Amino acid sequence: MIFGDPHEGQQSDLGWSVDWRFDQLMQKLRRFDLMIFAQMVAQQQFGDPSLENLTESQKQVLIDGCQKAIVEASLQENDSA
Amino acid sequence: MNGFVQPYSLAQLERGHSDDVTVSLYRMWLNNKGKFNRGLLGLSSHLLLLSSRAAVGDSPQILFSGSHTLATNVYGSDWATGEEDMRGSINAEFRALVSDGYHAVIQDREPQYELISGDLPLPQGQTILVRYERLLLPWRTSTGVRQLVCRTSPIEILLKEDGSSCFRHVLNYRLWPDHYQSRRARFPIGSRGGAPH
């Protein structure tokens, strides 16, 4: 499973590149309409809410900062299914 | 655990009782019918975002804590940006004390505005008395994902010396928030930094 699997946690992310995981994160943020949440994290961490042109380390920080919200959204989706 | 939670009427907020950030947040929630919007971004440094699920007698998981929240000021910026469950740093009895408001918002999907006062043991061993107003709002995204947004407006924080009834007045946050911010950087809560009166 890819980034954000609530049952796999970070273990499933091992071996995948940061760029690939960041792309997965963006897909999930769009899917759950959580881009504003990610912008809050970016603003707090980088002083700028933009999610464009992030460095690899910034992408990693954003992945970590959004992971709990993505897992939470996935659990809600499962509950309502 | 010494403490109490006193619910306030939302009518007080509608009349402008509380600080500008809290009133703005409440009006934004009303105007957008609780739907996430970009306006939240401008207030995010003052906000705590939490899960919309919580175990009985406990608070929800914290998803985000802005740099100017009461929680971040008490527990530090490293806490606010850590990967672990941030509730672990917050005393379990205190979490239980303040949990009813979260559960009310989760169940009723209506705002909750209250005064909270209680002893808060810190991980370092000291205990502080915190007294603050808390506004809890249920927000949702267009896809139905729900999160709670919490805004705390500290009234005062008192350092309790060795469990005695002698308090040292650390701050009146509402009157001197900037003083508190700058002072805390030099004298973290629990240090011998003195206090404004």
GROMACS .gro file of C-alpha atoms in nm:
model
  278
    1MET     CA    1   0.000   0.000   0.000
    2ILE     CA    2   0.107   0.354  -0.062
    3PHE     CA    3   0.150   0.655   0.166
    4GLY     CA    4  -0.114   0.703   0.426
    5ASP     CA    5  -0.243   0.351   0.466
    6PRO     CA    6  -0.394   0.370   0.817
    7HIS     CA    7  -0.317   0.004   0.880
    8GLU     CA    8   0.040   0.006   0.758
    9GLY     CA    9   0.169   0.339   0.887
   10GLN     CA   10   0.516   0.440   0.794
   11GLN     CA   11   0.634   0.087   0.731
   12SER     CA   12   0.467   0.090   0.393
   13ASP     CA   13   0.665   0.399   0.296
   14LEU     CA   14   1.003   0.237   0.332
   15GLY     CA   15   1.192   0.208   0.010
   16TRP     CA   16   0.994   0.471  -0.175
   17SER     CA   17   1.150   0.799  -0.281
   18VAL     CA   18   1.049   1.122  -0.112
   19ASP     CA   19   0.932   1.261  -0.446
   20TRP     CA   20   0.708   0.963  -0.504
   21ARG     CA   21   0.566   0.981  -0.152
   22PHE     CA   22   0.508   1.354  -0.190
   23ASP     CA   23   0.314   1.292  -0.511
   24GLN     CA   24   0.104   1.036  -0.326
   25LEU     CA   25   0.048   1.285  -0.046
   26MET     CA   26  -0.072   1.551  -0.290
   27GLN     CA   27  -0.315   1.307  -0.447
   28LYS     CA   28  -0.459   1.221  -0.109
   29LEU     CA   29  -0.479   1.584  -0.002
   30ARG     CA   30  -0.679   1.662  -0.316
   31ARG     CA   31  -0.895   1.356  -0.271
   32PHE     CA   32  -0.989   1.457   0.084
   33ASP     CA   33  -0.992   1.831   0.006
   34LEU     CA   34  -0.722   1.888   0.269
   35MET     CA   35  -0.499   2.123   0.072
   36ILE     CA   36  -0.569   2.405   0.317
   37PHE     CA   37  -0.450   2.183   0.599
   38ALA     CA   38  -0.126   2.115   0.409
   39GLN     CA   39  -0.084   2.488   0.346
   40MET     CA   40  -0.117   2.550   0.720
   41VAL     CA   41   0.163   2.303   0.781
   42ALA     CA   42   0.377   2.462   0.509
   43GLN     CA   43   0.317   2.809   0.649
   44GLN     CA   44   0.412   2.699   0.998
   45GLN     CA   45   0.719   2.506   0.889
   46PHE     CA   46   0.852   2.715   0.599
   47GLY     CA   47   0.688   3.053   0.654
   48ASP     CA   48   0.509   3.023   0.320
   49PRO     CA   49   0.189   2.832   0.246
   50SER     CA   50   0.295   2.750  -0.109
   51LEU     CA   51   0.327   2.381  -0.188
   52GLU     CA   52   0.522   2.450  -0.507
   53ASN     CA   53   0.896   2.413  -0.559
   54LEU     CA   54   0.965   2.246  -0.226
   55THR     CA   55   1.304   2.092  -0.161
   56GLU     CA   56   1.333   1.724  -0.085
   57SER     CA   57   1.372   1.791   0.287
   58GLN     CA   58   1.072   2.023   0.284
   59LYS     CA   59   0.867   1.755   0.112
   60GLN     CA   60   0.965   1.513   0.385
   61VAL     CA   61   0.859   1.761   0.654
   62LEU     CA   62   0.526   1.813   0.482
   63ILE     CA   63   0.468   1.438   0.450
   64ASP     CA   64   0.532   1.396   0.823
   65GLY     CA   65   0.319   1.698   0.914
   66CYS     CA   66   0.018   1.580   0.713
   67GLN     CA   67   0.035   1.210   0.787
   68LYS     CA   68  -0.191   1.212   1.093
   69ALA     CA   69  -0.457   1.414   0.909
   70ILE     CA   70  -0.447   1.178   0.610
   71VAL     CA   71  -0.476   0.872   0.831
   72GLU     CA   72  -0.765   1.035   1.017
   73ALA     CA   73  -0.942   1.117   0.688
   74SER     CA   74  -0.891   0.759   0.566
   75LEU     CA   75  -1.042   0.623   0.887
   76GLN     CA   76  -1.343   0.850   0.848
   77GLU     CA   77  -1.383   0.731   0.490
   78ASN     CA   78  -1.373   0.370   0.604
   79ASP     CA   79  -1.628   0.442   0.876
   80SER     CA   80  -1.872   0.591   0.630
   81ALA     CA   81  -1.825   0.318   0.368
   82MET     CA   82  -0.734   1.728   3.972
   83ASN     CA   83  -0.838   2.081   4.068
   84GLY     CA   84  -1.032   2.246   3.794
   85PHE     CA   85  -1.361   2.327   3.633
   86VAL     CA   86  -1.516   2.392   3.294
   87GLN     CA   87  -1.782   2.660   3.267
   88PRO     CA   88  -1.976   2.670   2.938
   89TYR     CA   89  -2.046   3.013   2.793
   90SER     CA   90  -2.335   3.109   2.573
   91LEU     CA   91  -2.246   3.156   2.206
   92ALA     CA   92  -2.451   3.474   2.225
   93GLN     CA   93  -2.159   3.623   2.416
   94LEU     CA   94  -1.934   3.557   2.117
   95GLU     CA   95  -2.192   3.702   1.883
   96ARG     CA   96  -2.183   4.018   2.091
   97GLY     CA   97  -1.806   4.034   2.051
   98HIS     CA   98  -1.704   3.897   2.390
   99SER     CA   99  -1.352   3.756   2.351
  100ASP     CA  100  -1.050   3.860   2.151
  101ASP     CA  101  -1.048   3.954   1.783
  102VAL     CA  102  -0.908   3.621   1.661
  103THR     CA  103  -1.175   3.418   1.840
  104VAL     CA  104  -1.459   3.639   1.721
  105SER     CA  105  -1.322   3.639   1.363
  106LEU     CA  106  -1.292   3.261   1.367
  107TYR     CA  107  -1.647   3.219   1.492
  108ARG     CA  108  -1.786   3.456   1.230
  109MET     CA  109  -1.588   3.275   0.960
  110TRP     CA  110  -1.740   2.947   1.072
  111LEU     CA  111  -2.089   3.097   1.061
  112ASN     CA  112  -2.041   3.260   0.720
  113ASN     CA  113  -1.901   2.941   0.564
  114LYS     CA  114  -2.142   2.708   0.745
  115GLY     CA  115  -1.849   2.519   0.891
  116LYS     CA  116  -1.680   2.442   0.561
  117PHE     CA  117  -1.301   2.465   0.533
  118ASN     CA  118  -1.191   2.775   0.347
  119ARG     CA  119  -0.875   2.971   0.280
  120GLY     CA  120  -0.961   3.224   0.550
  121LEU     CA  121  -0.850   2.968   0.806
  122LEU     CA  122  -0.498   2.995   0.670
  123GLY     CA  123  -0.469   3.351   0.797
  124LEU     CA  124  -0.557   3.243   1.150
  125SER     CA  125  -0.373   2.912   1.148
  126SER     CA  126  -0.093   3.019   1.382
  127HIS     CA  127  -0.360   3.060   1.653
  128LEU     CA  128  -0.538   2.732   1.589
  129LEU     CA  129  -0.531   2.376   1.706
  130LEU     CA  130  -0.676   2.121   1.463
  131LEU     CA  131  -0.793   1.792   1.603
  132SER     CA  132  -0.946   1.465   1.501
  133SER     CA  133  -1.325   1.439   1.512
  134ARG     CA  134  -1.298   1.112   1.704
  135ALA     CA  135  -1.206   1.065   2.068
  136ALA     CA  136  -1.221   0.792   2.327
  137VAL     CA  137  -1.457   0.840   2.620
  138GLY     CA  138  -1.295   1.063   2.881
  139ASP     CA  139  -1.015   1.170   2.655
  140SER     CA  140  -0.935   1.443   2.407
  141PRO     CA  141  -0.904   1.385   2.032
  142GLN     CA  142  -0.569   1.341   1.863
  143ILE     CA  143  -0.403   1.670   1.778
  144LEU     CA  144  -0.336   1.705   1.406
  145PHE     CA  145  -0.184   2.053   1.402
  146SER     CA  146  -0.087   2.315   1.658
  147GLY     CA  147  -0.012   2.664   1.535
  148SER     CA  148   0.296   2.846   1.657
  149HIS     CA  149   0.099   3.092   1.873
  150THR     CA  150  -0.140   2.856   2.046
  151LEU     CA  151  -0.145   2.817   2.422
  152ALA     CA  152  -0.044   2.452   2.379
  153THR     CA  153   0.258   2.534   2.166
  154ASN     CA  154   0.363   2.803   2.411
  155VAL     CA  155   0.341   2.561   2.702
  156TYR     CA  156   0.492   2.254   2.537
  157GLY     CA  157   0.725   2.416   2.286
  158SER     CA  158   0.767   2.435   1.911
  159ASP     CA  159   0.937   2.095   1.892
  160TRP     CA  160   0.623   1.943   2.043
  161ALA     CA  161   0.405   2.121   1.789
  162THR     CA  162   0.597   1.986   1.493
  163GLY     CA  163   0.674   1.638   1.622
  164GLU     CA  164   0.549   1.322   1.457
  165GLU     CA  165   0.431   1.143   1.771
  166ASP     CA  166   0.088   1.169   1.933
  167MET     CA  167   0.107   1.513   2.091
  168ARG     CA  168  -0.147   1.420   2.359
  169GLY     CA  169   0.122   1.212   2.526
  170SER     CA  170   0.276   1.528   2.674
  171ILE     CA  171  -0.054   1.648   2.817
  172ASN     CA  172  -0.148   1.518   3.161
  173ALA     CA  173  -0.419   1.251   3.129
  174GLU     CA  174  -0.630   1.393   3.414
  175PHE     CA  175  -0.624   1.735   3.253
  176ARG     CA  176  -0.723   1.583   2.920
  177ALA     CA  177  -1.016   1.415   3.093
  178LEU     CA  178  -1.115   1.742   3.261
  179VAL     CA  179  -1.143   1.922   2.928
  180SER     CA  180  -1.278   1.630   2.723
  181ASP     CA  181  -1.653   1.689   2.757
  182GLY     CA  182  -1.646   1.991   2.528
  183TYR     CA  183  -1.479   1.792   2.252
  184HIS     CA  184  -1.734   1.515   2.279
  185ALA     CA  185  -2.021   1.763   2.275
  186VAL     CA  186  -1.893   1.915   1.950
  187ILE     CA  187  -1.830   1.574   1.794
  188GLN     CA  188  -2.178   1.455   1.883
  189ASP     CA  189  -2.382   1.770   1.822
  190ARG     CA  190  -2.169   1.927   1.546
  191GLU     CA  191  -2.228   2.263   1.709
  192PRO     CA  192  -1.972   2.510   1.850
  193GLN     CA  193  -1.876   2.501   2.213
  194TYR     CA  194  -1.745   2.804   2.401
  195GLU     CA  195  -1.627   2.768   2.758
  196LEU     CA  196  -1.405   2.885   3.038
  197ILE     CA  197  -1.152   2.629   3.157
  198SER     CA  198  -0.949   2.647   3.474
  199GLY     CA  199  -0.732   2.375   3.615
  200ASP     CA  200  -0.398   2.254   3.741
  201LEU     CA  201  -0.182   2.131   3.457
  202PRO     CA  202   0.117   1.917   3.556
  203LEU     CA  203   0.398   1.958   3.305
  204PRO     CA  204   0.631   1.680   3.186
  205GLN     CA  205   0.922   1.857   3.358
  206GLY     CA  206   0.753   1.815   3.697
  207GLN     CA  207   0.613   2.159   3.768
  208THR     CA  208   0.244   2.230   3.785
  209ILE     CA  209   0.084   2.540   3.644
  210LEU     CA  210  -0.265   2.670   3.688
  211VAL     CA  211  -0.408   2.758   3.350
  212ARG     CA  212  -0.724   2.958   3.295
  213TYR     CA  213  -0.844   3.017   2.943
  214GLU     CA  214  -1.143   3.051   2.718
  215ARG     CA  215  -1.184   2.783   2.454
  216LEU     CA  216  -1.386   2.792   2.136
  217LEU     CA  217  -1.437   2.459   1.963
  218LEU     CA  218  -1.577   2.448   1.612
  219PRO     CA  219  -1.668   2.152   1.391
  220TRP     CA  220  -1.528   2.202   1.039
  221ARG     CA  221  -1.567   1.983   0.734
  222THR     CA  222  -1.419   1.967   0.389
  223SER     CA  223  -1.619   1.942   0.067
  224THR     CA  224  -1.555   1.567   0.071
  225GLY     CA  225  -1.699   1.526   0.419
  226VAL     CA  226  -1.376   1.495   0.619
  227ARG     CA  227  -1.437   1.639   0.963
  228GLN     CA  228  -1.190   1.809   1.195
  229LEU     CA  229  -1.230   2.013   1.510
  230VAL     CA  230  -1.075   2.357   1.523
  231CYS     CA  231  -0.983   2.486   1.867
  232ARG     CA  232  -0.896   2.842   1.961
  233THR     CA  233  -0.777   2.904   2.316
  234SER     CA  234  -0.757   3.250   2.460
  235PRO     CA  235  -0.550   3.245   2.779
  236ILE     CA  236  -0.660   3.466   3.063
  237GLU     CA  237  -0.375   3.382   3.295
  238ILE     CA  238  -0.121   3.117   3.377
  239LEU     CA  239   0.012   3.080   3.728
  240LEU     CA  240   0.310   2.877   3.831
  241LYS     CA  241   0.230   2.662   4.132
  242GLU     CA  242   0.527   2.625   4.363
  243ASP     CA  243   0.571   2.271   4.496
  244GLY     CA  244   0.199   2.209   4.517
  245SER     CA  245   0.146   2.485   4.775
  246SER     CA  246  -0.118   2.752   4.747
  247CYS     CA  247   0.141   3.018   4.682
  248PHE     CA  248   0.127   3.119   4.320
  249ARG     CA  249   0.367   3.330   4.127
  250HIS     CA  250   0.194   3.545   3.873
  251VAL     CA  251   0.361   3.463   3.546
  252LEU     CA  252   0.144   3.660   3.312
  253ASN     CA  253  -0.185   3.801   3.216
  254TYR     CA  254  -0.184   3.673   2.863
  255ARG     CA  255  -0.475   3.878   2.741
  256LEU     CA  256  -0.315   4.203   2.851
  257TRP     CA  257   0.045   4.122   2.762
  258PRO     CA  258   0.061   3.846   2.501
  259ASP     CA  259   0.369   3.995   2.336
  260HIS     CA  260   0.545   4.023   2.669
  261TYR     CA  261   0.467   3.660   2.738
  262GLN     CA  262   0.596   3.549   2.399
  263SER     CA  263   0.926   3.729   2.429
  264ARG     CA  264   0.973   3.652   2.794
  265ARG     CA  265   0.904   3.284   2.759
  266ALA     CA  266   1.184   3.253   2.509
  267ARG     CA  267   1.424   3.360   2.782
  268PHE     CA  268   1.249   3.212   3.082
  269PRO     CA  269   1.054   2.896   3.002
  270ILE     CA  270   0.764   2.823   3.232
  271GLY     CA  271   0.901   2.690   3.557
  272SER     CA  272   1.226   2.883   3.541
  273ARG     CA  273   1.318   3.155   3.786
  274GLY     CA  274   1.253   3.432   3.543
  275GLY     CA  275   1.020   3.644   3.753
  276ALA     CA  276   0.690   3.764   3.628
  277PRO     CA  277   0.494   4.070   3.532
  278HIS     CA  278   0.224   4.192   3.769
   0.00000   0.00000   0.00000
